[in-house]
XYZ file of C-alpha atoms in Angstrom:
199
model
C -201.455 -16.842 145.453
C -198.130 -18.383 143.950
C -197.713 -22.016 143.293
C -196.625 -24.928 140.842
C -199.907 -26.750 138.534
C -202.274 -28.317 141.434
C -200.534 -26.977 144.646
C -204.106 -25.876 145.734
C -203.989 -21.876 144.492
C -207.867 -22.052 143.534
C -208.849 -24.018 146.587
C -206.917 -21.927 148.953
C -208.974 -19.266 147.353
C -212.185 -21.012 147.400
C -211.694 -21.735 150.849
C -211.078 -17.671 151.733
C -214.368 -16.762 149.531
C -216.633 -19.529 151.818
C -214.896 -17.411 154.867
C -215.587 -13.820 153.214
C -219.355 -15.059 152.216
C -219.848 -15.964 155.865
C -218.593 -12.579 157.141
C -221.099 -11.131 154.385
C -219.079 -9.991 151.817
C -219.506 -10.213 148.314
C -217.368 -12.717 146.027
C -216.451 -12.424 142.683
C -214.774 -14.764 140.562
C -212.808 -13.820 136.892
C -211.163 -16.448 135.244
C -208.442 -16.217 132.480
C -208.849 -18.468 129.640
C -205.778 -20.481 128.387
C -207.397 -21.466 124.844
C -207.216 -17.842 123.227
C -209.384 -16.204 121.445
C -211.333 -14.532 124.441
C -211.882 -10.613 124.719
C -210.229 -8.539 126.207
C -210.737 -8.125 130.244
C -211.925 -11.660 130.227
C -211.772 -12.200 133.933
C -213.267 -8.309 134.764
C -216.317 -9.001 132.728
C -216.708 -12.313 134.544
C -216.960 -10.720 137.684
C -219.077 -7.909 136.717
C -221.383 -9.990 134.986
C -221.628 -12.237 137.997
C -222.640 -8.877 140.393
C -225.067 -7.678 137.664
C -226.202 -11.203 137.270
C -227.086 -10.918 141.472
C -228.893 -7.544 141.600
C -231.982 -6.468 141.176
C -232.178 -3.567 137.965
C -232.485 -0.711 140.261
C -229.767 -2.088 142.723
C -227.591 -2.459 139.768
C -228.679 1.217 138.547
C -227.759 2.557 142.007
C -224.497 0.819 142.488
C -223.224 1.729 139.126
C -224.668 5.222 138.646
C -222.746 7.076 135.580
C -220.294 4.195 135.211
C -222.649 1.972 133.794
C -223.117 3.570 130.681
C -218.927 2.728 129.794
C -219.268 -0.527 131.662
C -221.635 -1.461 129.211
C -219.423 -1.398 126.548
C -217.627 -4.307 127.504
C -219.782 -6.091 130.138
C -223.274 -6.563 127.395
C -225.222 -8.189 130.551
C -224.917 -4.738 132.131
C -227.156 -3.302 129.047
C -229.269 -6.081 129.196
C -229.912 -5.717 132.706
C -230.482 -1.669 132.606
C -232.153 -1.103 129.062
C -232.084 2.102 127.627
C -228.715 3.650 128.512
C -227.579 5.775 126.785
C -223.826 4.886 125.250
C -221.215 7.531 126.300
C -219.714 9.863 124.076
C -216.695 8.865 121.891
C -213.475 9.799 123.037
C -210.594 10.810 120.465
C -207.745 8.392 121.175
C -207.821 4.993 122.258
C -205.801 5.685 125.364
C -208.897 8.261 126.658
C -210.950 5.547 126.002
C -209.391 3.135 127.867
C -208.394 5.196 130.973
C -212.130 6.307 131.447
C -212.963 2.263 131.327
C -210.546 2.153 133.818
C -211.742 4.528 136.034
C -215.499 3.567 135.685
C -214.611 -0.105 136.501
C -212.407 1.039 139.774
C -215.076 3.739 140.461
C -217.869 1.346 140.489
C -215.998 -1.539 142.447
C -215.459 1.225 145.122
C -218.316 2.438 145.859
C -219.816 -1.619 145.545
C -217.512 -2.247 148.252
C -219.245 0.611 150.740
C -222.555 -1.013 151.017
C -220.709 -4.251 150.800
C -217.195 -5.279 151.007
C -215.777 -7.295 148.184
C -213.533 -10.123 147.560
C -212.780 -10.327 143.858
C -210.528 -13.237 142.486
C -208.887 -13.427 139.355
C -207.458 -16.990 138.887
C -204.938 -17.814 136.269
C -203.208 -15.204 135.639
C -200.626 -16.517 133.873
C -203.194 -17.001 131.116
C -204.339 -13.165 131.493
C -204.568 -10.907 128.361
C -202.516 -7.771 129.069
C -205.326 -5.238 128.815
C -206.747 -7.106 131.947
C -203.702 -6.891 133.837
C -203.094 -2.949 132.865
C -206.765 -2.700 134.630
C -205.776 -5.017 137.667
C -202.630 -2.487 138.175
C -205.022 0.175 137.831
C -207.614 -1.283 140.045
C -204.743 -2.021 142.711
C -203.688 1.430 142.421
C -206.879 2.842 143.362
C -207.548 0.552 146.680
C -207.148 3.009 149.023
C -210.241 3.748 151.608
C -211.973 1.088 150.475
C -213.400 -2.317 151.468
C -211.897 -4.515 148.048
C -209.964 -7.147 148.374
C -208.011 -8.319 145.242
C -206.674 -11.752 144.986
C -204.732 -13.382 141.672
C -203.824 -16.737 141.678
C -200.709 -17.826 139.055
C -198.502 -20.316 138.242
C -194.613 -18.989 138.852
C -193.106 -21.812 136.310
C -195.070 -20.049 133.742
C -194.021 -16.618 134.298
C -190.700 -15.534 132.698
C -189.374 -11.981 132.470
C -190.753 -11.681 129.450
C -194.427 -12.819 130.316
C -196.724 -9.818 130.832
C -197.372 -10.485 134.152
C -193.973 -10.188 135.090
C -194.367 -6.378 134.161
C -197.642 -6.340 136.352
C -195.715 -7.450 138.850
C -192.984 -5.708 139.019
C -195.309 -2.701 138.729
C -197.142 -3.811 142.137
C -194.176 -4.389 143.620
C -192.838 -1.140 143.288
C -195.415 0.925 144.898
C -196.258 -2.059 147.235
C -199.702 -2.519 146.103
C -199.579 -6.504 146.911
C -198.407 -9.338 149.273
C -197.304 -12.302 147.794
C -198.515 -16.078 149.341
C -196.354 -18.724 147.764
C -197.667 -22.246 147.983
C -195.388 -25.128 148.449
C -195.439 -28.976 148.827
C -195.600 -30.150 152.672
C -192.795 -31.719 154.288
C -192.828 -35.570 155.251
C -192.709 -33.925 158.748
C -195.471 -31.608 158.128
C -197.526 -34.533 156.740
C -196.796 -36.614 160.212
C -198.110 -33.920 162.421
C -200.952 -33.395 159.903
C -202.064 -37.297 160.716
C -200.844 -37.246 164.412
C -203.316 -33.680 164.805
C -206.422 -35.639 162.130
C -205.873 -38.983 164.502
């Protein structure tokens, strides 16, 4: 979801998670954070937090199976939740490291989604860290046969060529991973039928 400061990008998607939660899916929410100084994957551990936040210890234990160990690394409320697991074994480069946190965060998302299909929104993106957007092109990557739904809400007059998410997206856009919904302003014709339709 695409749109100028205010044009309704997190009500639009509001209004699709109230539809999603009455056709029983489960709704996640990740929100960037313009003031700096938050972790990395910011948004991801939002959401995760929220689903570990809404399960029961052994739901949470079943859903996340061997992926909760490396989820735990980042998301703490997964530990908290599931005491005593054991952390996983160090890696030798940073880059192993990160691409098995990838993989356990897509991993677990996926097989979420079979018992119940999730809607997971990341909203301002614009202020996204670009670890979290490396995992959202991951994530989107590995959508395939399963019932996620990924939606990121941005501002476009924020986004240059040279703003991170510009990569991201150019990355999606390749391999067609996304569809694009840009929000405008109404027309003054637009508003009339609006009132003629309310009236």
């Amino acid at each position: 979801l695409v749109g100028e400061p205010g044009i309704g990008k997190t009500r639009t998607a509001q209004e699709l998670a109230t539809y999603a939660g009455l056709r029983r899916c489960q709704v996640l929410w990740g929100r960037c954070y313009e003031g700096g100084g938050a972790p990395p994957y910011w948004p991801w551990v939002q959401a995760i937090r929220q689903y570990a936040q809404e399960r029961e210890p052994d739901q949470l234990r079943k859903d996340m199976g061997s992926t909760a160990s490396v989820i735990a690394e980042v998301v703490t409320e997964v530990r908290d939740r599931l005491p005593g697991l054991q952390p996983p074994p160090p890696l030798e480069s940073p880059e192993s490291a990160r691409f098995r946190l990838f993989d356990s965060i897509s991993a677990f998302l996926k097989g979420a989604s079979r018992t119940q299909p999730i809607v997971l929104v990341l909203d301002d993106l614009h202020w996204s860290d670009k670890p979290s957007l490396l995992l959202l092109e991951f994530v989107a990557r590995e959508l395939a046969n399963s019932r996620l739904l990924l939606i990121g809400a941005y501002r476009d007059v924020e986004v240059n060529r040279r703003h991170p998410l510009s990569q991201t997206i150019g990355e999606l856009t390749k391999e067609r991973l996304f569809d694009r919904v840009l929000l405008r302003g109404v027309q003054k014709h637009d508003v009339e039928r609006f009132i003629e339709m309310a009236a």
